[in-house]
């Protein structure tokens, strides 16, 4: 592993709208909301686990103005969701570390992904972490990521300190680029040079994306049959 990224859908460009649940209360675990089905029941220590869903899951109806070229629209903003094209390209990286769960969409074949692998790789002494509560288990924010010596992250995972966020490595990002998959925002968080701030760097990328999208709309009249940005832009 050479680099670590926080993986997000593109949220700042309107053409990359994601999926919402037709019935967000259609929980398969009785949590009251499908998004909570993907979360641990409790986090009392650093050994928390993500619940498995595949045996309970029923194809989940979704809605939203998702474009067929969007390979990573996500569900209800927080749940990873991949197109069939992305699954075909990334399957060997995805399946060892989570569950592909079918969605029901008029746009095409899409899958939610339940990330079940949790990596314990952060160096707490060198990282800059704001903790929730006194237990130093869950972070509210991480201002600077520093990894333990010889740390080796799986291609896609949660970090012990972040329950909901998804992280990927350079192997995963290189595969996205190789297959020119659209809709992925891979935010570099490690390594960074001294004094670099990952969030300030991401805000600069957001401004560049917004400028590129405005230029694309002026040039094309806002046609939606092609993506306004290059993959990983």
PDB file of C-alpha atoms in Angstrom:
ATOM      1  CA  UNK A   1       0.000   0.000   0.000  1.00  0.00           C
ATOM      2  CA  UNK A   2       1.394   3.367  -1.059  1.00  0.00           C
ATOM      3  CA  UNK A   3      -1.582   5.676  -0.489  1.00  0.00           C
ATOM      4  CA  UNK A   4      -4.808   5.811   1.523  1.00  0.00           C
ATOM      5  CA  UNK A   5      -7.948   7.587   0.313  1.00  0.00           C
ATOM      6  CA  UNK A   6     -11.326   8.394   1.793  1.00  0.00           C
ATOM      7  CA  UNK A   7     -13.880   7.223  -0.764  1.00  0.00           C
ATOM      8  CA  UNK A   8     -16.931   9.389  -1.391  1.00  0.00           C
ATOM      9  CA  UNK A   9     -19.435   9.866  -4.198  1.00  0.00           C
ATOM     10  CA  UNK A  10     -19.243  13.204  -5.996  1.00  0.00           C
ATOM     11  CA  UNK A  11     -21.599  15.333  -3.922  1.00  0.00           C
ATOM     12  CA  UNK A  12     -20.791  18.826  -5.144  1.00  0.00           C
ATOM     13  CA  UNK A  13     -21.856  18.489  -8.814  1.00  0.00           C
ATOM     14  CA  UNK A  14     -25.597  18.165  -9.408  1.00  0.00           C
ATOM     15  CA  UNK A  15     -25.273  15.797 -12.372  1.00  0.00           C
ATOM     16  CA  UNK A  16     -23.978  13.130  -9.966  1.00  0.00           C
ATOM     17  CA  UNK A  17     -27.165  12.709  -7.983  1.00  0.00           C
ATOM     18  CA  UNK A  18     -27.348   9.523  -5.933  1.00  0.00           C
ATOM     19  CA  UNK A  19     -30.017   7.036  -4.944  1.00  0.00           C
ATOM     20  CA  UNK A  20     -32.554   7.364  -2.181  1.00  0.00           C
ATOM     21  CA  UNK A  21     -34.650   4.563  -0.754  1.00  0.00           C
ATOM     22  CA  UNK A  22     -38.229   4.305  -1.982  1.00  0.00           C
ATOM     23  CA  UNK A  23     -39.046   3.215   1.578  1.00  0.00           C
ATOM     24  CA  UNK A  24     -36.239   4.219   3.921  1.00  0.00           C
ATOM     25  CA  UNK A  25     -37.997   2.421   6.774  1.00  0.00           C
ATOM     26  CA  UNK A  26     -37.614  -0.922   4.987  1.00  0.00           C
ATOM     27  CA  UNK A  27     -35.037  -2.183   7.467  1.00  0.00           C
ATOM     28  CA  UNK A  28     -34.008  -5.847   7.290  1.00  0.00           C
ATOM     29  CA  UNK A  29     -32.646  -5.798  10.855  1.00  0.00           C
ATOM     30  CA  UNK A  30     -35.469  -3.927  12.554  1.00  0.00           C
ATOM     31  CA  UNK A  31     -33.367  -0.802  13.054  1.00  0.00           C
ATOM     32  CA  UNK A  32     -36.064   1.541  11.729  1.00  0.00           C
ATOM     33  CA  UNK A  33     -34.048   2.796   8.747  1.00  0.00           C
ATOM     34  CA  UNK A  34     -32.078   0.944   6.101  1.00  0.00           C
ATOM     35  CA  UNK A  35     -28.990   3.095   6.658  1.00  0.00           C
ATOM     36  CA  UNK A  36     -28.779   1.866  10.261  1.00  0.00           C
ATOM     37  CA  UNK A  37     -28.766  -1.740   9.029  1.00  0.00           C
ATOM     38  CA  UNK A  38     -25.191  -1.127   7.878  1.00  0.00           C
ATOM     39  CA  UNK A  39     -24.020   0.127  11.295  1.00  0.00           C
ATOM     40  CA  UNK A  40     -22.837  -1.850  14.338  1.00  0.00           C
ATOM     41  CA  UNK A  41     -25.378  -2.335  17.098  1.00  0.00           C
ATOM     42  CA  UNK A  42     -22.993  -0.871  19.652  1.00  0.00           C
ATOM     43  CA  UNK A  43     -19.410   0.310  19.922  1.00  0.00           C
ATOM     44  CA  UNK A  44     -18.138  -0.442  23.404  1.00  0.00           C
ATOM     45  CA  UNK A  45     -14.515  -1.056  22.460  1.00  0.00           C
ATOM     46  CA  UNK A  46     -12.201  -1.211  19.448  1.00  0.00           C
ATOM     47  CA  UNK A  47     -13.398  -4.712  18.528  1.00  0.00           C
ATOM     48  CA  UNK A  48     -16.702  -3.569  17.021  1.00  0.00           C
ATOM     49  CA  UNK A  49     -17.988  -5.406  13.959  1.00  0.00           C
ATOM     50  CA  UNK A  50     -20.290  -4.623  11.063  1.00  0.00           C
ATOM     51  CA  UNK A  51     -23.405  -6.837  10.913  1.00  0.00           C
ATOM     52  CA  UNK A  52     -23.713  -9.220   7.980  1.00  0.00           C
ATOM     53  CA  UNK A  53     -26.781  -8.549   5.827  1.00  0.00           C
ATOM     54  CA  UNK A  54     -26.690 -10.949   2.882  1.00  0.00           C
ATOM     55  CA  UNK A  55     -28.905 -13.628   4.478  1.00  0.00           C
ATOM     56  CA  UNK A  56     -31.551 -11.044   5.397  1.00  0.00           C
ATOM     57  CA  UNK A  57     -31.325  -8.747   2.395  1.00  0.00           C
ATOM     58  CA  UNK A  58     -34.115  -8.394  -0.137  1.00  0.00           C
ATOM     59  CA  UNK A  59     -33.539  -6.386  -3.337  1.00  0.00           C
ATOM     60  CA  UNK A  60     -34.045  -2.810  -2.193  1.00  0.00           C
ATOM     61  CA  UNK A  61     -36.071  -0.394  -4.397  1.00  0.00           C
ATOM     62  CA  UNK A  62     -34.366   2.958  -4.950  1.00  0.00           C
ATOM     63  CA  UNK A  63     -35.190   6.215  -6.663  1.00  0.00           C
ATOM     64  CA  UNK A  64     -33.306   9.314  -7.792  1.00  0.00           C
ATOM     65  CA  UNK A  65     -32.039  11.034 -10.940  1.00  0.00           C
ATOM     66  CA  UNK A  66     -29.010   8.786 -11.282  1.00  0.00           C
ATOM     67  CA  UNK A  67     -27.388   8.907 -14.719  1.00  0.00           C
ATOM     68  CA  UNK A  68     -26.591   5.517 -16.279  1.00  0.00           C
ATOM     69  CA  UNK A  69     -22.907   6.502 -16.549  1.00  0.00           C
ATOM     70  CA  UNK A  70     -22.635   7.051 -12.763  1.00  0.00           C
ATOM     71  CA  UNK A  71     -20.773   4.047 -11.393  1.00  0.00           C
ATOM     72  CA  UNK A  72     -20.806   5.136  -7.735  1.00  0.00           C
ATOM     73  CA  UNK A  73     -24.020   7.011  -6.870  1.00  0.00           C
ATOM     74  CA  UNK A  74     -24.291   5.635  -3.313  1.00  0.00           C
ATOM     75  CA  UNK A  75     -27.535   5.131  -1.377  1.00  0.00           C
ATOM     76  CA  UNK A  76     -28.965   7.683   1.049  1.00  0.00           C
ATOM     77  CA  UNK A  77     -25.606   9.529   0.777  1.00  0.00           C
ATOM     78  CA  UNK A  78     -23.789   7.175   3.150  1.00  0.00           C
ATOM     79  CA  UNK A  79     -24.086   3.619   1.820  1.00  0.00           C
ATOM     80  CA  UNK A  80     -21.685   2.626  -0.975  1.00  0.00           C
ATOM     81  CA  UNK A  81     -23.480   1.645  -4.190  1.00  0.00           C
ATOM     82  CA  UNK A  82     -21.759   0.394  -7.345  1.00  0.00           C
ATOM     83  CA  UNK A  83     -22.950  -0.070 -10.913  1.00  0.00           C
ATOM     84  CA  UNK A  84     -22.669  -3.507 -12.502  1.00  0.00           C
ATOM     85  CA  UNK A  85     -19.847  -2.111 -14.629  1.00  0.00           C
ATOM     86  CA  UNK A  86     -17.948  -1.091 -11.486  1.00  0.00           C
ATOM     87  CA  UNK A  87     -18.647  -4.434  -9.792  1.00  0.00           C
ATOM     88  CA  UNK A  88     -17.273  -6.301 -12.795  1.00  0.00           C
ATOM     89  CA  UNK A  89     -14.088  -4.202 -12.647  1.00  0.00           C
ATOM     90  CA  UNK A  90     -13.653  -4.292  -8.874  1.00  0.00           C
ATOM     91  CA  UNK A  91     -15.190  -7.606  -7.824  1.00  0.00           C
ATOM     92  CA  UNK A  92     -11.941  -9.259  -6.708  1.00  0.00           C
ATOM     93  CA  UNK A  93     -11.222  -6.251  -4.473  1.00  0.00           C
ATOM     94  CA  UNK A  94     -14.775  -5.964  -3.130  1.00  0.00           C
ATOM     95  CA  UNK A  95     -15.929  -9.484  -2.332  1.00  0.00           C
ATOM     96  CA  UNK A  96     -13.262 -10.408   0.251  1.00  0.00           C
ATOM     97  CA  UNK A  97     -14.124  -7.267   2.227  1.00  0.00           C
ATOM     98  CA  UNK A  98     -17.887  -6.974   2.183  1.00  0.00           C
ATOM     99  CA  UNK A  99     -21.250  -7.948   0.733  1.00  0.00           C
ATOM    100  CA  UNK A 100     -22.768  -6.956  -2.606  1.00  0.00           C
ATOM    101  CA  UNK A 101     -26.499  -6.416  -2.072  1.00  0.00           C
ATOM    102  CA  UNK A 102     -28.820  -5.907  -5.069  1.00  0.00           C
ATOM    103  CA  UNK A 103     -30.819  -2.724  -5.545  1.00  0.00           C
ATOM    104  CA  UNK A 104     -33.939  -2.342  -7.681  1.00  0.00           C
ATOM    105  CA  UNK A 105     -33.458   0.599 -10.032  1.00  0.00           C
ATOM    106  CA  UNK A 106     -34.964   1.767 -13.316  1.00  0.00           C
ATOM    107  CA  UNK A 107     -31.532   3.114 -14.293  1.00  0.00           C
ATOM    108  CA  UNK A 108     -29.700  -0.179 -14.496  1.00  0.00           C
ATOM    109  CA  UNK A 109     -28.101  -2.883 -12.374  1.00  0.00           C
ATOM    110  CA  UNK A 110     -26.709  -1.510  -9.114  1.00  0.00           C
ATOM    111  CA  UNK A 111     -25.558  -2.998  -5.820  1.00  0.00           C
ATOM    112  CA  UNK A 112     -25.234  -1.593  -2.328  1.00  0.00           C
ATOM    113  CA  UNK A 113     -22.019  -2.669  -0.643  1.00  0.00           C
ATOM    114  CA  UNK A 114     -21.742  -3.528   3.033  1.00  0.00           C
ATOM    115  CA  UNK A 115     -18.104  -2.949   3.998  1.00  0.00           C
ATOM    116  CA  UNK A 116     -17.290  -5.556   6.656  1.00  0.00           C
ATOM    117  CA  UNK A 117     -13.485  -5.292   6.917  1.00  0.00           C
ATOM    118  CA  UNK A 118     -12.159  -2.987   9.636  1.00  0.00           C
ATOM    119  CA  UNK A 119      -8.525  -1.859   9.635  1.00  0.00           C
ATOM    120  CA  UNK A 120      -6.572  -0.847  12.734  1.00  0.00           C
ATOM    121  CA  UNK A 121      -3.729   1.105  11.131  1.00  0.00           C
ATOM    122  CA  UNK A 122      -3.779   4.649  12.537  1.00  0.00           C
ATOM    123  CA  UNK A 123      -0.886   5.894  14.644  1.00  0.00           C
ATOM    124  CA  UNK A 124      -2.724   7.813  17.366  1.00  0.00           C
ATOM    125  CA  UNK A 125       0.387   9.588  18.597  1.00  0.00           C
ATOM    126  CA  UNK A 126       1.273  11.142  15.245  1.00  0.00           C
ATOM    127  CA  UNK A 127      -2.269  11.605  13.861  1.00  0.00           C
ATOM    128  CA  UNK A 128      -4.434  14.588  14.779  1.00  0.00           C
ATOM    129  CA  UNK A 129      -7.709  13.112  16.033  1.00  0.00           C
ATOM    130  CA  UNK A 130     -10.731  14.685  17.700  1.00  0.00           C
ATOM    131  CA  UNK A 131     -12.399  11.963  19.763  1.00  0.00           C
ATOM    132  CA  UNK A 132     -16.062  11.482  20.610  1.00  0.00           C
ATOM    133  CA  UNK A 133     -16.316  10.985  24.372  1.00  0.00           C
ATOM    134  CA  UNK A 134     -13.532   9.896  26.678  1.00  0.00           C
ATOM    135  CA  UNK A 135     -12.980   6.344  25.463  1.00  0.00           C
ATOM    136  CA  UNK A 136     -10.800   7.266  22.469  1.00  0.00           C
ATOM    137  CA  UNK A 137     -12.648   4.690  20.385  1.00  0.00           C
ATOM    138  CA  UNK A 138     -14.575   6.691  17.764  1.00  0.00           C
ATOM    139  CA  UNK A 139     -13.267   9.845  16.109  1.00  0.00           C
ATOM    140  CA  UNK A 140     -15.453  12.817  15.276  1.00  0.00           C
ATOM    141  CA  UNK A 141     -12.805  14.187  12.896  1.00  0.00           C
ATOM    142  CA  UNK A 142      -9.282  13.281  11.873  1.00  0.00           C
ATOM    143  CA  UNK A 143      -7.331  16.352  10.843  1.00  0.00           C
ATOM    144  CA  UNK A 144      -4.206  14.434   9.914  1.00  0.00           C
ATOM    145  CA  UNK A 145      -3.808  10.756   9.154  1.00  0.00           C
ATOM    146  CA  UNK A 146      -0.550   9.026  10.056  1.00  0.00           C
ATOM    147  CA  UNK A 147      -0.272   5.249   9.792  1.00  0.00           C
ATOM    148  CA  UNK A 148       1.577   2.810  11.979  1.00  0.00           C
ATOM    149  CA  UNK A 149       4.938   1.589  10.662  1.00  0.00           C
ATOM    150  CA  UNK A 150       4.464  -1.252   8.188  1.00  0.00           C
ATOM    151  CA  UNK A 151       0.679  -0.779   8.264  1.00  0.00           C
ATOM    152  CA  UNK A 152      -1.073  -2.603   5.446  1.00  0.00           C
ATOM    153  CA  UNK A 153      -4.657  -1.664   4.649  1.00  0.00           C
ATOM    154  CA  UNK A 154      -6.970  -3.899   2.617  1.00  0.00           C
ATOM    155  CA  UNK A 155      -8.153  -2.393  -0.696  1.00  0.00           C
ATOM    156  CA  UNK A 156     -11.461  -1.237   0.849  1.00  0.00           C
ATOM    157  CA  UNK A 157     -12.321  -0.979   4.533  1.00  0.00           C
ATOM    158  CA  UNK A 158     -13.553   1.019   7.470  1.00  0.00           C
ATOM    159  CA  UNK A 159     -11.039   2.330   9.985  1.00  0.00           C
ATOM    160  CA  UNK A 160     -11.552   1.345  13.610  1.00  0.00           C
ATOM    161  CA  UNK A 161     -11.860   5.022  14.497  1.00  0.00           C
ATOM    162  CA  UNK A 162     -14.495   5.832  11.826  1.00  0.00           C
ATOM    163  CA  UNK A 163     -17.665   3.762  11.869  1.00  0.00           C
ATOM    164  CA  UNK A 164     -19.316   4.982   8.684  1.00  0.00           C
ATOM    165  CA  UNK A 165     -16.593   6.297   6.373  1.00  0.00           C
ATOM    166  CA  UNK A 166     -15.062   4.114   3.676  1.00  0.00           C
ATOM    167  CA  UNK A 167     -11.357   4.066   2.845  1.00  0.00           C
ATOM    168  CA  UNK A 168      -9.527   2.570  -0.119  1.00  0.00           C
ATOM    169  CA  UNK A 169      -5.913   2.130  -1.164  1.00  0.00           C
ATOM    170  CA  UNK A 170      -3.974   2.942  -4.302  1.00  0.00           C
ATOM    171  CA  UNK A 171      -4.747  -0.517  -5.753  1.00  0.00           C
ATOM    172  CA  UNK A 172      -8.471   0.288  -5.678  1.00  0.00           C
ATOM    173  CA  UNK A 173      -8.028   3.777  -7.120  1.00  0.00           C
ATOM    174  CA  UNK A 174      -5.763   2.526  -9.907  1.00  0.00           C
ATOM    175  CA  UNK A 175      -8.456   0.036 -10.910  1.00  0.00           C
ATOM    176  CA  UNK A 176     -11.041   2.847 -11.072  1.00  0.00           C
ATOM    177  CA  UNK A 177      -8.733   4.796 -13.364  1.00  0.00           C
ATOM    178  CA  UNK A 178      -7.901   1.763 -15.498  1.00  0.00           C
ATOM    179  CA  UNK A 179     -11.582   1.085 -16.248  1.00  0.00           C
ATOM    180  CA  UNK A 180     -12.534   4.785 -16.412  1.00  0.00           C
ATOM    181  CA  UNK A 181     -15.287   4.446 -13.831  1.00  0.00           C
ATOM    182  CA  UNK A 182     -17.311   7.581 -13.138  1.00  0.00           C
ATOM    183  CA  UNK A 183     -18.649   9.170  -9.965  1.00  0.00           C
ATOM    184  CA  UNK A 184     -15.855   8.245  -7.547  1.00  0.00           C
ATOM    185  CA  UNK A 185     -14.250  10.896  -5.362  1.00  0.00           C
ATOM    186  CA  UNK A 186     -11.060   9.401  -3.921  1.00  0.00           C
ATOM    187  CA  UNK A 187      -9.748  11.939  -1.396  1.00  0.00           C
ATOM    188  CA  UNK A 188      -6.034  11.481  -0.596  1.00  0.00           C
ATOM    189  CA  UNK A 189      -5.491  11.456   3.178  1.00  0.00           C
ATOM    190  CA  UNK A 190      -2.101   9.704   3.503  1.00  0.00           C
ATOM    191  CA  UNK A 191       0.735  10.338   3.021  1.00  0.00           C
ATOM    192  CA  UNK A 192       0.833  14.124   2.929  1.00  0.00           C
ATOM    193  CA  UNK A 193       3.768  16.492   3.165  1.00  0.00           C
ATOM    194  CA  UNK A 194       4.335  18.354   6.454  1.00  0.00           C
ATOM    195  CA  UNK A 195       1.903  21.248   6.681  1.00  0.00           C
ATOM    196  CA  UNK A 196      -0.484  19.874   4.057  1.00  0.00           C
ATOM    197  CA  UNK A 197      -4.122  19.646   5.109  1.00  0.00           C
ATOM    198  CA  UNK A 198      -6.175  16.961   3.350  1.00  0.00           C
ATOM    199  CA  UNK A 199      -9.422  18.911   3.723  1.00  0.00           C
ATOM    200  CA  UNK A 200      -7.953  22.135   2.323  1.00  0.00           C
ATOM    201  CA  UNK A 201      -6.593  20.159  -0.620  1.00  0.00           C
ATOM    202  CA  UNK A 202     -10.029  18.616  -1.159  1.00  0.00           C
ATOM    203  CA  UNK A 203     -11.736  22.017  -1.100  1.00  0.00           C
ATOM    204  CA  UNK A 204      -9.363  23.143  -3.854  1.00  0.00           C
ATOM    205  CA  UNK A 205     -10.309  20.037  -5.863  1.00  0.00           C
ATOM    206  CA  UNK A 206     -13.984  20.853  -5.324  1.00  0.00           C
ATOM    207  CA  UNK A 207     -13.468  24.339  -6.772  1.00  0.00           C
ATOM    208  CA  UNK A 208     -11.741  22.856  -9.820  1.00  0.00           C
ATOM    209  CA  UNK A 209     -14.562  20.351 -10.296  1.00  0.00           C
ATOM    210  CA  UNK A 210     -17.192  23.071 -10.056  1.00  0.00           C
ATOM    211  CA  UNK A 211     -15.330  25.191 -12.629  1.00  0.00           C
ATOM    212  CA  UNK A 212     -14.997  22.234 -14.983  1.00  0.00           C
ATOM    213  CA  UNK A 213     -18.706  21.400 -14.601  1.00  0.00           C
ATOM    214  CA  UNK A 214     -19.729  24.990 -15.395  1.00  0.00           C
ATOM    215  CA  UNK A 215     -17.574  24.943 -18.523  1.00  0.00           C
ATOM    216  CA  UNK A 216     -19.096  21.601 -19.540  1.00  0.00           C
ATOM    217  CA  UNK A 217     -22.652  22.944 -19.095  1.00  0.00           C
ATOM    218  CA  UNK A 218     -21.910  26.000 -21.244  1.00  0.00           C
ATOM    219  CA  UNK A 219     -20.340  23.841 -23.937  1.00  0.00           C
ATOM    220  CA  UNK A 220     -22.991  21.109 -24.059  1.00  0.00           C
ATOM    221  CA  UNK A 221     -26.093  22.917 -22.886  1.00  0.00           C
ATOM    222  CA  UNK A 222     -26.204  20.630 -19.869  1.00  0.00           C
ATOM    223  CA  UNK A 223     -26.829  17.371 -21.766  1.00  0.00           C
ATOM    224  CA  UNK A 224     -26.871  14.469 -19.319  1.00  0.00           C
ATOM    225  CA  UNK A 225     -25.958  11.538 -21.526  1.00  0.00           C
ATOM    226  CA  UNK A 226     -22.272  11.922 -20.691  1.00  0.00           C
ATOM    227  CA  UNK A 227     -20.395  12.779 -17.482  1.00  0.00           C
ATOM    228  CA  UNK A 228     -19.192  16.361 -17.026  1.00  0.00           C
ATOM    229  CA  UNK A 229     -15.947  15.261 -15.357  1.00  0.00           C
ATOM    230  CA  UNK A 230     -13.173  12.847 -16.187  1.00  0.00           C
ATOM    231  CA  UNK A 231     -12.861   9.801 -13.884  1.00  0.00           C
ATOM    232  CA  UNK A 232     -11.318  10.706 -10.484  1.00  0.00           C
ATOM    233  CA  UNK A 233     -11.207  14.406 -11.423  1.00  0.00           C
TER     234      UNK A 233
END
